[in-house]
Amino acid sequence: MLGEFLKAHRARVNPQDAGLPSHTQRKVKGLRREEVAVLAGVSADYYARLEQGRETNPSAQVLDALSRALRLDTDARAHLHRLAGVVADEGHAPDVVSPELRQLISGLHDMPAFVMNSLLDILATNALAEALYEPFTPADNAARMTFLDPAAASFYPRWNWVAQSTVAHLRQTADPKSQRLKQMVEALNESPVFRELWEQHEVRGKTQDAKEFVHPAVGPLKLNYHALDVREAPGQYLVIYQAEAGPNADALKLLATSRATRAAASPGTTPVPLWLTGTATSRP
């Protein structure tokens, strides 16, 4: 079955798309065996044995190289590994958000939305998410923002709950062998609360819940969130916040325009928060 899969997908690849000349007359559709071998960095004889079923134990590295040569998508790559009886080493997804996903979140004008990776790096945001997390400098990583940014204490009225949730989620998503994770933990250990929570080894994924904020421009906010896996980029996930109809929705709408309002304030002055001016809906 492995050989049949390779042969079928070899026939689907346009030589021009693979960067190969196609001016010569071809007897086979798609790529030749020798061309796949060159693209994957293996010998032609080895690749032929794979297709013919005479080689049955390719390494994960070889399968990854073949996946790139055959231009396999995420699902097809995973299936290739299963056919070979090898667990795909997904590691950390590339920290690149696809243009299609960026376009999707940018179209969510009334909902803050952003993409994160397994280490809680914020990879992409829409305009409303940028406005929501504007108090942080920068809004780069949820763990760093929670434990090392002074803005967190006033931004999260339930800071202890956010801290516990953040650490448990980091434990659940991050590769424990990651060198980057080790570096992050060393930096976050500046916070004694982080050290204590990290030593508890609690594991809890992010799916859906309600979260409370106090934004300096619009005041208290309570938003529901959903976290969705990005199938095309394992290790990335999309987080979308939504407000229920009423004061929270009104405040969120105000937040969408508050940055422009504050930017128009006189340089060198600190604008009065909108929720204290009577512009925003009064909060309980």
JSON list of N, CA, C and O in Angstrom, two decimals, residues 78-123:
[
{"chain": "A", "resi": 78, "resn": "ALA", "atom": "N", "xyz": [0.40, 12.82, 7.01]},
{"chain": "A", "resi": 78, "resn": "ALA", "atom": "CA", "xyz": [0.13, 11.95, 8.15]},
{"chain": "A", "resi": 78, "resn": "ALA", "atom": "C", "xyz": [-0.21, 10.54, 7.69]},
{"chain": "A", "resi": 78, "resn": "ALA", "atom": "O", "xyz": [0.19, 9.55, 8.30]},
{"chain": "A", "resi": 79, "resn": "HIS", "atom": "N", "xyz": [-0.96, 10.43, 6.59]},
{"chain": "A", "resi": 79, "resn": "HIS", "atom": "CA", "xyz": [-1.34, 9.11, 6.07]},
{"chain": "A", "resi": 79, "resn": "HIS", "atom": "C", "xyz": [-0.11, 8.35, 5.57]},
{"chain": "A", "resi": 79, "resn": "HIS", "atom": "O", "xyz": [0.00, 7.14, 5.78]},
{"chain": "A", "resi": 80, "resn": "LEU", "atom": "N", "xyz": [0.81, 9.05, 4.93]},
{"chain": "A", "resi": 80, "resn": "LEU", "atom": "CA", "xyz": [2.04, 8.42, 4.47]},
{"chain": "A", "resi": 80, "resn": "LEU", "atom": "C", "xyz": [2.81, 7.82, 5.64]},
{"chain": "A", "resi": 80, "resn": "LEU", "atom": "O", "xyz": [3.31, 6.68, 5.57]},
{"chain": "A", "resi": 81, "resn": "HIS", "atom": "N", "xyz": [2.89, 8.55, 6.73]},
{"chain": "A", "resi": 81, "resn": "HIS", "atom": "CA", "xyz": [3.57, 8.03, 7.92]},
{"chain": "A", "resi": 81, "resn": "HIS", "atom": "C", "xyz": [2.85, 6.80, 8.48]},
{"chain": "A", "resi": 81, "resn": "HIS", "atom": "O", "xyz": [3.49, 5.84, 8.90]},
{"chain": "A", "resi": 82, "resn": "ARG", "atom": "N", "xyz": [1.52, 6.85, 8.47]},
{"chain": "A", "resi": 82, "resn": "ARG", "atom": "CA", "xyz": [0.77, 5.69, 8.97]},
{"chain": "A", "resi": 82, "resn": "ARG", "atom": "C", "xyz": [1.00, 4.46, 8.10]},
{"chain": "A", "resi": 82, "resn": "ARG", "atom": "O", "xyz": [1.14, 3.34, 8.61]},
{"chain": "A", "resi": 83, "resn": "LEU", "atom": "N", "xyz": [1.03, 4.65, 6.79]},
{"chain": "A", "resi": 83, "resn": "LEU", "atom": "CA", "xyz": [1.27, 3.53, 5.89]},
{"chain": "A", "resi": 83, "resn": "LEU", "atom": "C", "xyz": [2.62, 2.88, 6.15]},
{"chain": "A", "resi": 83, "resn": "LEU", "atom": "O", "xyz": [2.78, 1.66, 6.02]},
{"chain": "A", "resi": 84, "resn": "ALA", "atom": "N", "xyz": [3.59, 3.71, 6.51]},
{"chain": "A", "resi": 84, "resn": "ALA", "atom": "CA", "xyz": [4.93, 3.19, 6.77]},
{"chain": "A", "resi": 84, "resn": "ALA", "atom": "C", "xyz": [5.09, 2.71, 8.21]},
{"chain": "A", "resi": 84, "resn": "ALA", "atom": "O", "xyz": [6.15, 2.19, 8.58]},
{"chain": "A", "resi": 85, "resn": "GLY", "atom": "N", "xyz": [4.06, 2.87, 9.03]},
{"chain": "A", "resi": 85, "resn": "GLY", "atom": "CA", "xyz": [4.14, 2.45, 10.42]},
{"chain": "A", "resi": 85, "resn": "GLY", "atom": "C", "xyz": [5.03, 3.34, 11.25]},
{"chain": "A", "resi": 85, "resn": "GLY", "atom": "O", "xyz": [5.59, 2.90, 12.26]},
{"chain": "A", "resi": 86, "resn": "VAL", "atom": "N", "xyz": [5.13, 4.60, 10.87]},
{"chain": "A", "resi": 86, "resn": "VAL", "atom": "CA", "xyz": [5.98, 5.55, 11.58]},
{"chain": "A", "resi": 86, "resn": "VAL", "atom": "C", "xyz": [5.10, 6.68, 12.10]},
{"chain": "A", "resi": 86, "resn": "VAL", "atom": "O", "xyz": [4.27, 7.22, 11.36]},
{"chain": "A", "resi": 87, "resn": "VAL", "atom": "N", "xyz": [5.27, 7.03, 13.37]},
{"chain": "A", "resi": 87, "resn": "VAL", "atom": "CA", "xyz": [4.51, 8.14, 13.94]},
{"chain": "A", "resi": 87, "resn": "VAL", "atom": "C", "xyz": [5.12, 9.44, 13.44]},
{"chain": "A", "resi": 87, "resn": "VAL", "atom": "O", "xyz": [6.32, 9.67, 13.57]},
{"chain": "A", "resi": 88, "resn": "ALA", "atom": "N", "xyz": [4.29, 10.27, 12.85]},
{"chain": "A", "resi": 88, "resn": "ALA", "atom": "CA", "xyz": [4.77, 11.55, 12.32]},
{"chain": "A", "resi": 88, "resn": "ALA", "atom": "C", "xyz": [5.24, 12.45, 13.46]},
{"chain": "A", "resi": 88, "resn": "ALA", "atom": "O", "xyz": [4.55, 12.62, 14.45]},
{"chain": "A", "resi": 89, "resn": "ASP", "atom": "N", "xyz": [6.43, 12.96, 13.32]},
{"chain": "A", "resi": 89, "resn": "ASP", "atom": "CA", "xyz": [6.97, 13.90, 14.30]},
{"chain": "A", "resi": 89, "resn": "ASP", "atom": "C", "xyz": [6.56, 15.30, 13.89]},
{"chain": "A", "resi": 89, "resn": "ASP", "atom": "O", "xyz": [7.22, 15.96, 13.10]},
{"chain": "A", "resi": 90, "resn": "GLU", "atom": "N", "xyz": [5.44, 15.76, 14.43]},
{"chain": "A", "resi": 90, "resn": "GLU", "atom": "CA", "xyz": [4.92, 17.05, 14.02]},
{"chain": "A", "resi": 90, "resn": "GLU", "atom": "C", "xyz": [5.71, 18.21, 14.60]},
{"chain": "A", "resi": 90, "resn": "GLU", "atom": "O", "xyz": [5.78, 19.28, 14.05]},
{"chain": "A", "resi": 91, "resn": "GLY", "atom": "N", "xyz": [6.33, 17.98, 15.77]},
{"chain": "A", "resi": 91, "resn": "GLY", "atom": "CA", "xyz": [7.11, 19.04, 16.38]},
{"chain": "A", "resi": 91, "resn": "GLY", "atom": "C", "xyz": [6.30, 20.32, 16.49]},
{"chain": "A", "resi": 91, "resn": "GLY", "atom": "O", "xyz": [5.10, 20.28, 16.65]},
{"chain": "A", "resi": 92, "resn": "HIS", "atom": "N", "xyz": [6.97, 21.44, 16.40]},
{"chain": "A", "resi": 92, "resn": "HIS", "atom": "CA", "xyz": [6.28, 22.73, 16.44]},
{"chain": "A", "resi": 92, "resn": "HIS", "atom": "C", "xyz": [5.91, 23.14, 15.04]},
{"chain": "A", "resi": 92, "resn": "HIS", "atom": "O", "xyz": [6.71, 23.07, 14.11]},
{"chain": "A", "resi": 93, "resn": "ALA", "atom": "N", "xyz": [4.68, 23.55, 14.87]},
{"chain": "A", "resi": 93, "resn": "ALA", "atom": "CA", "xyz": [4.27, 24.03, 13.57]},
{"chain": "A", "resi": 93, "resn": "ALA", "atom": "C", "xyz": [5.08, 25.26, 13.21]},
{"chain": "A", "resi": 93, "resn": "ALA", "atom": "O", "xyz": [5.48, 26.03, 14.08]},
{"chain": "A", "resi": 94, "resn": "PRO", "atom": "N", "xyz": [5.37, 25.43, 11.90]},
{"chain": "A", "resi": 94, "resn": "PRO", "atom": "CA", "xyz": [6.06, 26.66, 11.52]},
{"chain": "A", "resi": 94, "resn": "PRO", "atom": "C", "xyz": [5.27, 27.86, 12.02]},
{"chain": "A", "resi": 94, "resn": "PRO", "atom": "O", "xyz": [4.05, 27.89, 11.96]},
{"chain": "A", "resi": 95, "resn": "ASP", "atom": "N", "xyz": [5.97, 28.86, 12.51]},
{"chain": "A", "resi": 95, "resn": "ASP", "atom": "CA", "xyz": [5.29, 30.02, 13.08]},
{"chain": "A", "resi": 95, "resn": "ASP", "atom": "C", "xyz": [4.85, 30.97, 11.97]},
{"chain": "A", "resi": 95, "resn": "ASP", "atom": "O", "xyz": [5.05, 32.18, 12.04]},
{"chain": "A", "resi": 96, "resn": "VAL", "atom": "N", "xyz": [4.26, 30.39, 10.95]},
{"chain": "A", "resi": 96, "resn": "VAL", "atom": "CA", "xyz": [3.76, 31.16, 9.82]},
{"chain": "A", "resi": 96, "resn": "VAL", "atom": "C", "xyz": [2.27, 30.85, 9.67]},
{"chain": "A", "resi": 96, "resn": "VAL", "atom": "O", "xyz": [1.89, 29.70, 9.50]},
{"chain": "A", "resi": 97, "resn": "VAL", "atom": "N", "xyz": [1.46, 31.88, 9.75]},
{"chain": "A", "resi": 97, "resn": "VAL", "atom": "CA", "xyz": [0.01, 31.72, 9.61]},
{"chain": "A", "resi": 97, "resn": "VAL", "atom": "C", "xyz": [-0.34, 31.89, 8.14]},
{"chain": "A", "resi": 97, "resn": "VAL", "atom": "O", "xyz": [0.11, 32.84, 7.48]},
{"chain": "A", "resi": 98, "resn": "SER", "atom": "N", "xyz": [-1.13, 30.99, 7.62]},
{"chain": "A", "resi": 98, "resn": "SER", "atom": "CA", "xyz": [-1.46, 31.02, 6.20]},
{"chain": "A", "resi": 98, "resn": "SER", "atom": "C", "xyz": [-2.21, 32.30, 5.84]},
{"chain": "A", "resi": 98, "resn": "SER", "atom": "O", "xyz": [-2.95, 32.85, 6.66]},
{"chain": "A", "resi": 99, "resn": "PRO", "atom": "N", "xyz": [-2.05, 32.78, 4.62]},
{"chain": "A", "resi": 99, "resn": "PRO", "atom": "CA", "xyz": [-2.79, 33.97, 4.18]},
{"chain": "A", "resi": 99, "resn": "PRO", "atom": "C", "xyz": [-4.30, 33.79, 4.29]},
{"chain": "A", "resi": 99, "resn": "PRO", "atom": "O", "xyz": [-5.02, 34.73, 4.61]},
{"chain": "A", "resi": 100, "resn": "GLU", "atom": "N", "xyz": [-4.77, 32.55, 4.04]},
{"chain": "A", "resi": 100, "resn": "GLU", "atom": "CA", "xyz": [-6.21, 32.30, 4.11]},
{"chain": "A", "resi": 100, "resn": "GLU", "atom": "C", "xyz": [-6.73, 32.48, 5.53]},
{"chain": "A", "resi": 100, "resn": "GLU", "atom": "O", "xyz": [-7.81, 33.05, 5.75]},
{"chain": "A", "resi": 101, "resn": "LEU", "atom": "N", "xyz": [-5.96, 32.00, 6.52]},
{"chain": "A", "resi": 101, "resn": "LEU", "atom": "CA", "xyz": [-6.40, 32.14, 7.90]},
{"chain": "A", "resi": 101, "resn": "LEU", "atom": "C", "xyz": [-6.31, 33.60, 8.34]},
{"chain": "A", "resi": 101, "resn": "LEU", "atom": "O", "xyz": [-7.18, 34.09, 9.08]},
{"chain": "A", "resi": 102, "resn": "ARG", "atom": "N", "xyz": [-5.29, 34.31, 7.91]},
{"chain": "A", "resi": 102, "resn": "ARG", "atom": "CA", "xyz": [-5.19, 35.73, 8.22]},
{"chain": "A", "resi": 102, "resn": "ARG", "atom": "C", "xyz": [-6.39, 36.49, 7.66]},
{"chain": "A", "resi": 102, "resn": "ARG", "atom": "O", "xyz": [-6.94, 37.38, 8.31]},
{"chain": "A", "resi": 103, "resn": "GLN", "atom": "N", "xyz": [-6.78, 36.15, 6.44]},
{"chain": "A", "resi": 103, "resn": "GLN", "atom": "CA", "xyz": [-7.93, 36.80, 5.83]},
{"chain": "A", "resi": 103, "resn": "GLN", "atom": "C", "xyz": [-9.20, 36.49, 6.61]},
{"chain": "A", "resi": 103, "resn": "GLN", "atom": "O", "xyz": [-10.06, 37.37, 6.78]},
{"chain": "A", "resi": 104, "resn": "LEU", "atom": "N", "xyz": [-9.30, 35.25, 7.08]},
{"chain": "A", "resi": 104, "resn": "LEU", "atom": "CA", "xyz": [-10.49, 34.86, 7.83]},
{"chain": "A", "resi": 104, "resn": "LEU", "atom": "C", "xyz": [-10.63, 35.68, 9.11]},
{"chain": "A", "resi": 104, "resn": "LEU", "atom": "O", "xyz": [-11.70, 36.23, 9.39]},
{"chain": "A", "resi": 105, "resn": "ILE", "atom": "N", "xyz": [-9.55, 35.77, 9.89]},
{"chain": "A", "resi": 105, "resn": "ILE", "atom": "CA", "xyz": [-9.68, 36.49, 11.16]},
{"chain": "A", "resi": 105, "resn": "ILE", "atom": "C", "xyz": [-9.81, 38.00, 10.95]},
{"chain": "A", "resi": 105, "resn": "ILE", "atom": "O", "xyz": [-10.46, 38.68, 11.74]},
{"chain": "A", "resi": 106, "resn": "SER", "atom": "N", "xyz": [-9.24, 38.51, 9.87]},
{"chain": "A", "resi": 106, "resn": "SER", "atom": "CA", "xyz": [-9.37, 39.95, 9.62]},
{"chain": "A", "resi": 106, "resn": "SER", "atom": "C", "xyz": [-10.79, 40.33, 9.27]},
{"chain": "A", "resi": 106, "resn": "SER", "atom": "O", "xyz": [-11.21, 41.47, 9.45]},
{"chain": "A", "resi": 107, "resn": "GLY", "atom": "N", "xyz": [-11.57, 39.35, 8.79]},
{"chain": "A", "resi": 107, "resn": "GLY", "atom": "CA", "xyz": [-12.96, 39.62, 8.45]},
{"chain": "A", "resi": 107, "resn": "GLY", "atom": "C", "xyz": [-13.90, 39.56, 9.64]},
{"chain": "A", "resi": 107, "resn": "GLY", "atom": "O", "xyz": [-15.09, 39.89, 9.52]},
{"chain": "A", "resi": 108, "resn": "LEU", "atom": "N", "xyz": [-13.40, 39.17, 10.80]},
{"chain": "A", "resi": 108, "resn": "LEU", "atom": "CA", "xyz": [-14.22, 39.12, 12.01]},
{"chain": "A", "resi": 108, "resn": "LEU", "atom": "C", "xyz": [-14.14, 40.48, 12.71]},
{"chain": "A", "resi": 108, "resn": "LEU", "atom": "O", "xyz": [-13.39, 40.66, 13.65]},
{"chain": "A", "resi": 109, "resn": "HIS", "atom": "N", "xyz": [-14.92, 41.43, 12.24]},
{"chain": "A", "resi": 109, "resn": "HIS", "atom": "CA", "xyz": [-14.78, 42.80, 12.70]},
{"chain": "A", "resi": 109, "resn": "HIS", "atom": "C", "xyz": [-15.32, 43.02, 14.12]},
{"chain": "A", "resi": 109, "resn": "HIS", "atom": "O", "xyz": [-14.88, 43.93, 14.81]},
{"chain": "A", "resi": 110, "resn": "ASP", "atom": "N", "xyz": [-16.29, 42.19, 14.55]},
{"chain": "A", "resi": 110, "resn": "ASP", "atom": "CA", "xyz": [-16.90, 42.40, 15.87]},
{"chain": "A", "resi": 110, "resn": "ASP", "atom": "C", "xyz": [-16.47, 41.37, 16.90]},
{"chain": "A", "resi": 110, "resn": "ASP", "atom": "O", "xyz": [-17.04, 41.28, 17.98]},
{"chain": "A", "resi": 111, "resn": "MET", "atom": "N", "xyz": [-15.45, 40.57, 16.56]},
{"chain": "A", "resi": 111, "resn": "MET", "atom": "CA", "xyz": [-14.96, 39.54, 17.48]},
{"chain": "A", "resi": 111, "resn": "MET", "atom": "C", "xyz": [-13.43, 39.55, 17.50]},
{"chain": "A", "resi": 111, "resn": "MET", "atom": "O", "xyz": [-12.81, 39.41, 16.45]},
{"chain": "A", "resi": 112, "resn": "PRO", "atom": "N", "xyz": [-12.80, 39.70, 18.65]},
{"chain": "A", "resi": 112, "resn": "PRO", "atom": "CA", "xyz": [-11.35, 39.56, 18.71]},
{"chain": "A", "resi": 112, "resn": "PRO", "atom": "C", "xyz": [-10.95, 38.13, 18.34]},
{"chain": "A", "resi": 112, "resn": "PRO", "atom": "O", "xyz": [-11.55, 37.17, 18.83]},
{"chain": "A", "resi": 113, "resn": "ALA", "atom": "N", "xyz": [-9.96, 37.99, 17.48]},
{"chain": "A", "resi": 113, "resn": "ALA", "atom": "CA", "xyz": [-9.52, 36.67, 17.05]},
{"chain": "A", "resi": 113, "resn": "ALA", "atom": "C", "xyz": [-8.01, 36.70, 16.85]},
{"chain": "A", "resi": 113, "resn": "ALA", "atom": "O", "xyz": [-7.46, 37.68, 16.35]},
{"chain": "A", "resi": 114, "resn": "PHE", "atom": "N", "xyz": [-7.35, 35.61, 17.25]},
{"chain": "A", "resi": 114, "resn": "PHE", "atom": "CA", "xyz": [-5.91, 35.54, 17.05]},
{"chain": "A", "resi": 114, "resn": "PHE", "atom": "C", "xyz": [-5.48, 34.08, 16.94]},
{"chain": "A", "resi": 114, "resn": "PHE", "atom": "O", "xyz": [-6.22, 33.16, 17.31]},
{"chain": "A", "resi": 115, "resn": "VAL", "atom": "N", "xyz": [-4.28, 33.87, 16.42]},
{"chain": "A", "resi": 115, "resn": "VAL", "atom": "CA", "xyz": [-3.71, 32.55, 16.23]},
{"chain": "A", "resi": 115, "resn": "VAL", "atom": "C", "xyz": [-2.50, 32.41, 17.13]},
{"chain": "A", "resi": 115, "resn": "VAL", "atom": "O", "xyz": [-1.66, 33.32, 17.20]},
{"chain": "A", "resi": 116, "resn": "MET", "atom": "N", "xyz": [-2.43, 31.28, 17.84]},
{"chain": "A", "resi": 116, "resn": "MET", "atom": "CA", "xyz": [-1.31, 31.02, 18.74]},
{"chain": "A", "resi": 116, "resn": "MET", "atom": "C", "xyz": [-0.67, 29.68, 18.37]},
{"chain": "A", "resi": 116, "resn": "MET", "atom": "O", "xyz": [-1.27, 28.86, 17.66]},
{"chain": "A", "resi": 117, "resn": "ASN", "atom": "N", "xyz": [0.55, 29.47, 18.87]},
{"chain": "A", "resi": 117, "resn": "ASN", "atom": "CA", "xyz": [1.17, 28.16, 18.71]},
{"chain": "A", "resi": 117, "resn": "ASN", "atom": "C", "xyz": [1.23, 27.45, 20.05]},
{"chain": "A", "resi": 117, "resn": "ASN", "atom": "O", "xyz": [0.69, 27.93, 21.06]},
{"chain": "A", "resi": 118, "resn": "SER", "atom": "N", "xyz": [1.87, 26.29, 20.07]},
{"chain": "A", "resi": 118, "resn": "SER", "atom": "CA", "xyz": [1.86, 25.46, 21.27]},
{"chain": "A", "resi": 118, "resn": "SER", "atom": "C", "xyz": [2.62, 26.08, 22.44]},
{"chain": "A", "resi": 118, "resn": "SER", "atom": "O", "xyz": [2.44, 25.69, 23.59]},
{"chain": "A", "resi": 119, "resn": "LEU", "atom": "N", "xyz": [3.48, 27.06, 22.15]},
{"chain": "A", "resi": 119, "resn": "LEU", "atom": "CA", "xyz": [4.23, 27.75, 23.20]},
{"chain": "A", "resi": 119, "resn": "LEU", "atom": "C", "xyz": [3.55, 29.05, 23.61]},
{"chain": "A", "resi": 119, "resn": "LEU", "atom": "O", "xyz": [4.13, 29.87, 24.31]},
{"chain": "A", "resi": 120, "resn": "LEU", "atom": "N", "xyz": [2.32, 29.26, 23.12]},
{"chain": "A", "resi": 120, "resn": "LEU", "atom": "CA", "xyz": [1.49, 30.41, 23.46]},
{"chain": "A", "resi": 120, "resn": "LEU", "atom": "C", "xyz": [2.00, 31.71, 22.84]},
{"chain": "A", "resi": 120, "resn": "LEU", "atom": "O", "xyz": [1.65, 32.80, 23.31]},
{"chain": "A", "resi": 121, "resn": "ASP", "atom": "N", "xyz": [2.83, 31.61, 21.78]},
{"chain": "A", "resi": 121, "resn": "ASP", "atom": "CA", "xyz": [3.19, 32.79, 21.02]},
{"chain": "A", "resi": 121, "resn": "ASP", "atom": "C", "xyz": [1.98, 33.25, 20.22]},
{"chain": "A", "resi": 121, "resn": "ASP", "atom": "O", "xyz": [1.29, 32.44, 19.61]},
{"chain": "A", "resi": 122, "resn": "ILE", "atom": "N", "xyz": [1.72, 34.54, 20.22]},
{"chain": "A", "resi": 122, "resn": "ILE", "atom": "CA", "xyz": [0.65, 35.10, 19.41]},
{"chain": "A", "resi": 122, "resn": "ILE", "atom": "C", "xyz": [1.21, 35.37, 18.02]},
{"chain": "A", "resi": 122, "resn": "ILE", "atom": "O", "xyz": [2.07, 36.24, 17.84]},
{"chain": "A", "resi": 123, "resn": "LEU", "atom": "N", "xyz": [0.74, 34.62, 17.04]},
{"chain": "A", "resi": 123, "resn": "LEU", "atom": "CA", "xyz": [1.30, 34.66, 15.69]},
{"chain": "A", "resi": 123, "resn": "LEU", "atom": "C", "xyz": [0.58, 35.63, 14.76]},
{"chain": "A", "resi": 123, "resn": "LEU", "atom": "O", "xyz": [1.18, 36.16, 13.83]}
]
